């Protein structure tokens, strides 16, 4: 083979390899949410999903989100899947309207608008839980008010208002499936840490992922204790002053149960 032909083949092969490399670069998936945000934020969010399943606040349904530390108008949440199975690779980034930034064919939770709406109007909120806990449902449909019964649920002193979709939106499928419904829920939540959704479940909000997990778990536990107490007689609830003081003390030590819950879940991916 002549030197000319060899040289031509080398040039052709080099150009071909360059074209393949360029095509691969252009079609490579963008960085996932887990790579773009603080690894600790990502780890906590995965743990939150696993812990809330382990504590029976979530089952095959429900979801947890965390505000992005890179873009505060965005938030992170898993693709549509059972919380107990969430890994860092399942997290997706959503914009302020609740739409995925880079879906790449993955399905999203229908009720992601709960999270988007609250993040839009509550800059203090860094994490949100939505649960369908059956312990909470009775308080959303009977007129019995969920109130703080013991010190670890003192955050309920801020109230647990009820969002009734039927009042403003008529007959729906009971899901918060768009921004209008999300805005309605956020308005009812107001400055509270908890809100109930009639015949559906509840939401918990807080200034960190460990804190929102704590509030979700103890909202459910308070509901159980309150229901048992009402069977025995009249409950003496925490006074406003007691609840305020207890909340400050208990929430300052939220790291203690958080580390316990993490150890019960074990190592995550």
Tab-separated table of C-alpha atoms in Angstrom:
chain	number	residue	atom	x	y	z
A	1	UNK	CA	0.000	0.000	0.000
A	2	UNK	CA	1.381	3.406	-0.962
A	3	UNK	CA	2.231	6.038	1.639
A	4	UNK	CA	-0.418	8.279	0.054
A	5	UNK	CA	-3.167	5.703	0.632
A	6	UNK	CA	-2.018	5.057	4.201
A	7	UNK	CA	-1.997	8.767	4.939
A	8	UNK	CA	-5.474	9.154	3.467
A	9	UNK	CA	-6.809	6.274	5.612
A	10	UNK	CA	-5.323	7.816	8.751
A	11	UNK	CA	-6.973	11.149	8.013
A	12	UNK	CA	-10.330	9.478	7.314
A	13	UNK	CA	-10.171	7.364	10.499
A	14	UNK	CA	-9.193	10.365	12.603
A	15	UNK	CA	-12.123	12.356	11.241
A	16	UNK	CA	-14.461	9.426	11.819
A	17	UNK	CA	-13.381	8.983	15.441
A	18	UNK	CA	-13.760	12.717	16.045
A	19	UNK	CA	-17.280	12.675	14.629
A	20	UNK	CA	-18.237	9.721	16.842
A	21	UNK	CA	-16.835	11.435	19.937
A	22	UNK	CA	-18.714	14.653	19.116
A	23	UNK	CA	-21.969	12.786	18.620
A	24	UNK	CA	-21.520	10.973	21.925
A	25	UNK	CA	-20.881	14.229	23.719
A	26	UNK	CA	-23.987	15.810	22.220
A	27	UNK	CA	-26.215	12.875	23.166
A	28	UNK	CA	-24.782	12.239	26.644
A	29	UNK	CA	-27.325	12.857	29.426
A	30	UNK	CA	-27.009	16.081	31.321
A	31	UNK	CA	-25.784	16.020	34.899
A	32	UNK	CA	-28.449	14.650	37.213
A	33	UNK	CA	-29.771	16.528	40.208
A	34	UNK	CA	-27.592	14.370	42.432
A	35	UNK	CA	-24.444	15.708	40.752
A	36	UNK	CA	-25.472	19.354	40.596
A	37	UNK	CA	-26.357	19.890	44.257
A	38	UNK	CA	-24.644	19.511	47.610
A	39	UNK	CA	-24.054	15.765	48.189
A	40	UNK	CA	-25.294	16.155	51.790
A	41	UNK	CA	-28.582	17.611	50.546
A	42	UNK	CA	-28.967	14.670	48.181
A	43	UNK	CA	-28.076	12.109	50.853
A	44	UNK	CA	-30.542	13.608	53.333
A	45	UNK	CA	-33.318	13.543	50.755
A	46	UNK	CA	-32.725	9.869	49.980
A	47	UNK	CA	-32.658	9.085	53.700
A	48	UNK	CA	-35.888	11.039	54.172
A	49	UNK	CA	-37.686	8.812	51.672
A	50	UNK	CA	-36.386	5.642	53.302
A	51	UNK	CA	-36.995	6.812	56.889
A	52	UNK	CA	-40.574	7.909	56.263
A	53	UNK	CA	-41.338	4.520	54.756
A	54	UNK	CA	-39.635	2.727	57.644
A	55	UNK	CA	-41.660	4.825	60.114
A	56	UNK	CA	-44.870	4.065	58.168
A	57	UNK	CA	-45.608	7.691	57.323
A	58	UNK	CA	-45.276	6.880	53.613
A	59	UNK	CA	-46.056	3.616	51.840
A	60	UNK	CA	-46.055	3.036	48.093
A	61	UNK	CA	-47.373	6.568	47.748
A	62	UNK	CA	-46.366	9.967	49.052
A	63	UNK	CA	-43.235	12.012	48.409
A	64	UNK	CA	-40.542	14.238	49.887
A	65	UNK	CA	-38.737	17.201	48.345
A	66	UNK	CA	-35.904	19.576	49.209
A	67	UNK	CA	-35.230	23.063	47.900
A	68	UNK	CA	-32.199	23.191	45.600
A	69	UNK	CA	-29.109	24.772	47.105
A	70	UNK	CA	-27.932	25.833	43.629
A	71	UNK	CA	-31.141	27.533	42.507
A	72	UNK	CA	-33.572	28.365	45.348
A	73	UNK	CA	-36.460	28.614	42.875
A	74	UNK	CA	-35.989	24.916	42.042
A	75	UNK	CA	-36.435	21.793	44.128
A	76	UNK	CA	-35.342	18.165	44.116
A	77	UNK	CA	-37.659	15.183	44.300
A	78	UNK	CA	-37.574	11.580	43.138
A	79	UNK	CA	-39.087	10.377	39.915
A	80	UNK	CA	-42.499	8.748	40.337
A	81	UNK	CA	-41.738	5.670	42.419
A	82	UNK	CA	-42.190	4.085	45.845
A	83	UNK	CA	-40.267	6.135	48.454
A	84	UNK	CA	-38.639	3.059	49.998
A	85	UNK	CA	-36.780	2.382	46.747
A	86	UNK	CA	-35.412	5.877	46.075
A	87	UNK	CA	-31.674	6.258	45.401
A	88	UNK	CA	-29.667	9.354	44.524
A	89	UNK	CA	-29.899	8.433	40.850
A	90	UNK	CA	-33.688	8.695	41.013
A	91	UNK	CA	-33.712	12.356	42.050
A	92	UNK	CA	-34.858	14.940	39.543
A	93	UNK	CA	-34.754	18.732	39.528
A	94	UNK	CA	-37.975	20.711	39.125
A	95	UNK	CA	-38.499	24.360	38.283
A	96	UNK	CA	-40.703	26.856	40.115
A	97	UNK	CA	-43.789	25.751	38.190
A	98	UNK	CA	-43.266	22.102	39.108
A	99	UNK	CA	-41.970	20.938	35.747
A	100	UNK	CA	-38.883	18.705	35.432
A	101	UNK	CA	-35.747	20.449	34.221
A	102	UNK	CA	-34.435	17.347	32.459
A	103	UNK	CA	-36.940	14.481	32.553
A	104	UNK	CA	-35.060	12.220	30.110
A	105	UNK	CA	-38.171	10.055	29.753
A	106	UNK	CA	-38.735	9.625	33.494
A	107	UNK	CA	-42.200	10.024	34.984
A	108	UNK	CA	-42.898	12.605	37.698
A	109	UNK	CA	-45.280	12.507	40.641
A	110	UNK	CA	-48.671	13.917	39.653
A	111	UNK	CA	-48.811	15.986	42.852
A	112	UNK	CA	-45.464	17.731	42.414
A	113	UNK	CA	-47.448	20.991	42.294
A	114	UNK	CA	-47.896	20.757	46.072
A	115	UNK	CA	-44.185	21.335	46.436
A	116	UNK	CA	-43.825	23.949	43.704
A	117	UNK	CA	-46.626	26.112	45.084
A	118	UNK	CA	-45.326	26.090	48.652
A	119	UNK	CA	-41.738	26.838	47.662
A	120	UNK	CA	-42.975	29.806	45.637
A	121	UNK	CA	-44.624	31.521	48.615
A	122	UNK	CA	-42.653	30.242	51.623
A	123	UNK	CA	-38.945	31.174	51.290
A	124	UNK	CA	-38.393	29.797	54.799
A	125	UNK	CA	-39.375	26.294	53.686
A	126	UNK	CA	-36.484	24.070	52.620
A	127	UNK	CA	-38.214	20.674	52.628
A	128	UNK	CA	-41.739	19.277	52.218
A	129	UNK	CA	-43.419	15.929	52.929
A	130	UNK	CA	-46.751	14.778	51.536
A	131	UNK	CA	-48.327	11.731	53.198
A	132	UNK	CA	-51.621	9.846	52.951
A	133	UNK	CA	-51.397	8.670	56.568
A	134	UNK	CA	-54.674	7.007	57.638
A	135	UNK	CA	-54.071	8.290	61.181
A	136	UNK	CA	-54.503	11.837	59.883
A	137	UNK	CA	-57.530	11.387	57.603
A	138	UNK	CA	-60.151	11.421	60.415
A	139	UNK	CA	-59.030	14.903	61.473
A	140	UNK	CA	-59.541	16.138	57.919
A	141	UNK	CA	-63.169	14.973	57.643
A	142	UNK	CA	-64.766	15.157	61.112
A	143	UNK	CA	-64.215	18.666	62.393
A	144	UNK	CA	-62.023	17.387	65.232
A	145	UNK	CA	-59.003	19.680	65.365
A	146	UNK	CA	-55.516	18.184	65.437
A	147	UNK	CA	-53.815	19.826	68.428
A	148	UNK	CA	-50.547	19.263	70.336
A	149	UNK	CA	-51.083	16.622	72.999
A	150	UNK	CA	-47.472	16.230	74.114
A	151	UNK	CA	-44.211	18.128	73.973
A	152	UNK	CA	-42.639	16.442	70.929
A	153	UNK	CA	-45.525	17.584	68.734
A	154	UNK	CA	-45.493	21.144	70.073
A	155	UNK	CA	-45.018	22.504	66.537
A	156	UNK	CA	-48.730	21.853	66.033
A	157	UNK	CA	-49.291	24.989	68.080
A	158	UNK	CA	-49.063	26.822	64.746
A	159	UNK	CA	-52.211	24.994	63.653
A	160	UNK	CA	-53.158	22.287	61.184
A	161	UNK	CA	-55.587	24.016	58.784
A	162	UNK	CA	-57.620	21.909	56.376
A	163	UNK	CA	-57.598	22.382	52.607
A	164	UNK	CA	-60.908	21.230	51.115
A	165	UNK	CA	-60.582	20.989	47.338
A	166	UNK	CA	-64.345	20.815	46.937
A	167	UNK	CA	-64.915	24.269	48.406
A	168	UNK	CA	-63.074	26.083	45.608
A	169	UNK	CA	-62.750	23.525	42.834
A	170	UNK	CA	-65.869	21.354	43.043
A	171	UNK	CA	-65.658	17.640	42.287
A	172	UNK	CA	-62.055	16.648	41.571
A	173	UNK	CA	-60.143	13.372	41.708
A	174	UNK	CA	-58.831	14.607	45.106
A	175	UNK	CA	-55.284	15.039	43.777
A	176	UNK	CA	-53.320	18.291	43.715
A	177	UNK	CA	-52.537	17.920	40.049
A	178	UNK	CA	-51.969	21.515	38.891
A	179	UNK	CA	-50.700	24.878	40.081
A	180	UNK	CA	-54.165	26.279	40.795
A	181	UNK	CA	-54.827	23.524	43.320
A	182	UNK	CA	-51.282	23.854	44.624
A	183	UNK	CA	-51.732	27.581	45.161
A	184	UNK	CA	-54.985	26.928	47.011
A	185	UNK	CA	-53.247	24.503	49.348
A	186	UNK	CA	-50.322	26.888	49.933
A	187	UNK	CA	-52.761	29.666	50.816
A	188	UNK	CA	-54.499	27.490	53.420
A	189	UNK	CA	-51.142	26.371	54.849
A	190	UNK	CA	-50.227	29.994	55.507
A	191	UNK	CA	-47.415	30.175	58.055
A	192	UNK	CA	-48.188	26.802	59.642
A	193	UNK	CA	-45.877	23.816	59.611
A	194	UNK	CA	-48.665	21.350	58.867
A	195	UNK	CA	-51.801	21.359	56.714
A	196	UNK	CA	-54.386	18.634	56.199
A	197	UNK	CA	-56.074	17.849	52.897
A	198	UNK	CA	-59.671	16.695	53.292
A	199	UNK	CA	-60.088	12.994	52.572
A	200	UNK	CA	-56.537	12.791	51.307
A	201	UNK	CA	-53.690	13.266	53.787
A	202	UNK	CA	-51.385	15.993	55.013
A	203	UNK	CA	-48.290	18.033	54.250
A	204	UNK	CA	-45.446	18.977	56.554
A	205	UNK	CA	-42.982	21.783	55.850
A	206	UNK	CA	-39.793	22.839	57.628
A	207	UNK	CA	-36.476	24.624	57.267
A	208	UNK	CA	-34.475	21.431	56.726
A	209	UNK	CA	-34.917	17.840	55.613
A	210	UNK	CA	-34.304	16.313	59.069
A	211	UNK	CA	-36.802	18.756	60.571
A	212	UNK	CA	-39.545	18.020	58.063
A	213	UNK	CA	-39.091	14.284	58.613
A	214	UNK	CA	-39.365	14.870	62.365
A	215	UNK	CA	-42.553	16.902	61.934
A	216	UNK	CA	-44.152	14.360	59.619
A	217	UNK	CA	-43.446	11.477	61.992
A	218	UNK	CA	-44.640	13.276	65.110
A	219	UNK	CA	-47.727	14.676	63.399
A	220	UNK	CA	-48.787	11.092	62.777
A	221	UNK	CA	-47.883	10.021	66.320
A	222	UNK	CA	-49.748	12.969	67.842
A	223	UNK	CA	-52.831	11.995	65.832
A	224	UNK	CA	-52.706	8.507	67.319
A	225	UNK	CA	-52.173	9.726	70.890
A	226	UNK	CA	-54.942	12.302	70.548
A	227	UNK	CA	-57.385	9.701	69.229
A	228	UNK	CA	-56.565	7.361	72.126
A	229	UNK	CA	-56.874	10.188	74.641
A	230	UNK	CA	-60.315	11.172	73.390
A	231	UNK	CA	-61.512	7.627	74.080
A	232	UNK	CA	-60.585	8.023	77.746
A	233	UNK	CA	-61.973	11.467	78.372
A	234	UNK	CA	-61.360	15.168	77.922
A	235	UNK	CA	-57.811	15.995	76.849
A	236	UNK	CA	-55.860	18.838	78.409
A	237	UNK	CA	-53.801	20.036	75.460
A	238	UNK	CA	-50.541	21.956	75.691
A	239	UNK	CA	-51.087	25.607	76.449
A	240	UNK	CA	-49.772	28.177	73.973
A	241	UNK	CA	-46.889	28.999	76.298
A	242	UNK	CA	-46.019	25.371	76.961
A	243	UNK	CA	-46.069	24.563	73.250
A	244	UNK	CA	-43.833	27.489	72.347
A	245	UNK	CA	-41.226	26.587	74.961
A	246	UNK	CA	-41.354	22.865	74.217
A	247	UNK	CA	-40.996	23.380	70.471
A	248	UNK	CA	-37.820	25.419	70.930
A	249	UNK	CA	-36.213	22.773	73.140
A	250	UNK	CA	-37.245	19.670	71.205
A	251	UNK	CA	-36.482	20.977	67.724
A	252	UNK	CA	-33.026	22.087	68.856
A	253	UNK	CA	-32.214	18.398	69.380
A	254	UNK	CA	-33.745	17.011	66.170
A	255	UNK	CA	-30.356	15.566	65.229
A	256	UNK	CA	-30.775	12.874	67.892
A	257	UNK	CA	-33.794	11.079	66.388
A	258	UNK	CA	-32.534	11.837	62.852
A	259	UNK	CA	-29.317	9.863	63.445
A	260	UNK	CA	-31.313	7.036	65.037
A	261	UNK	CA	-33.673	6.845	62.072
A	262	UNK	CA	-30.735	6.846	59.646
A	263	UNK	CA	-29.110	3.968	61.525
A	264	UNK	CA	-32.354	1.978	61.359
A	265	UNK	CA	-32.507	2.432	57.594
A	266	UNK	CA	-28.851	1.538	57.126
A	267	UNK	CA	-26.507	2.398	54.281
A	268	UNK	CA	-28.086	3.981	51.206
A	269	UNK	CA	-27.024	4.266	47.575
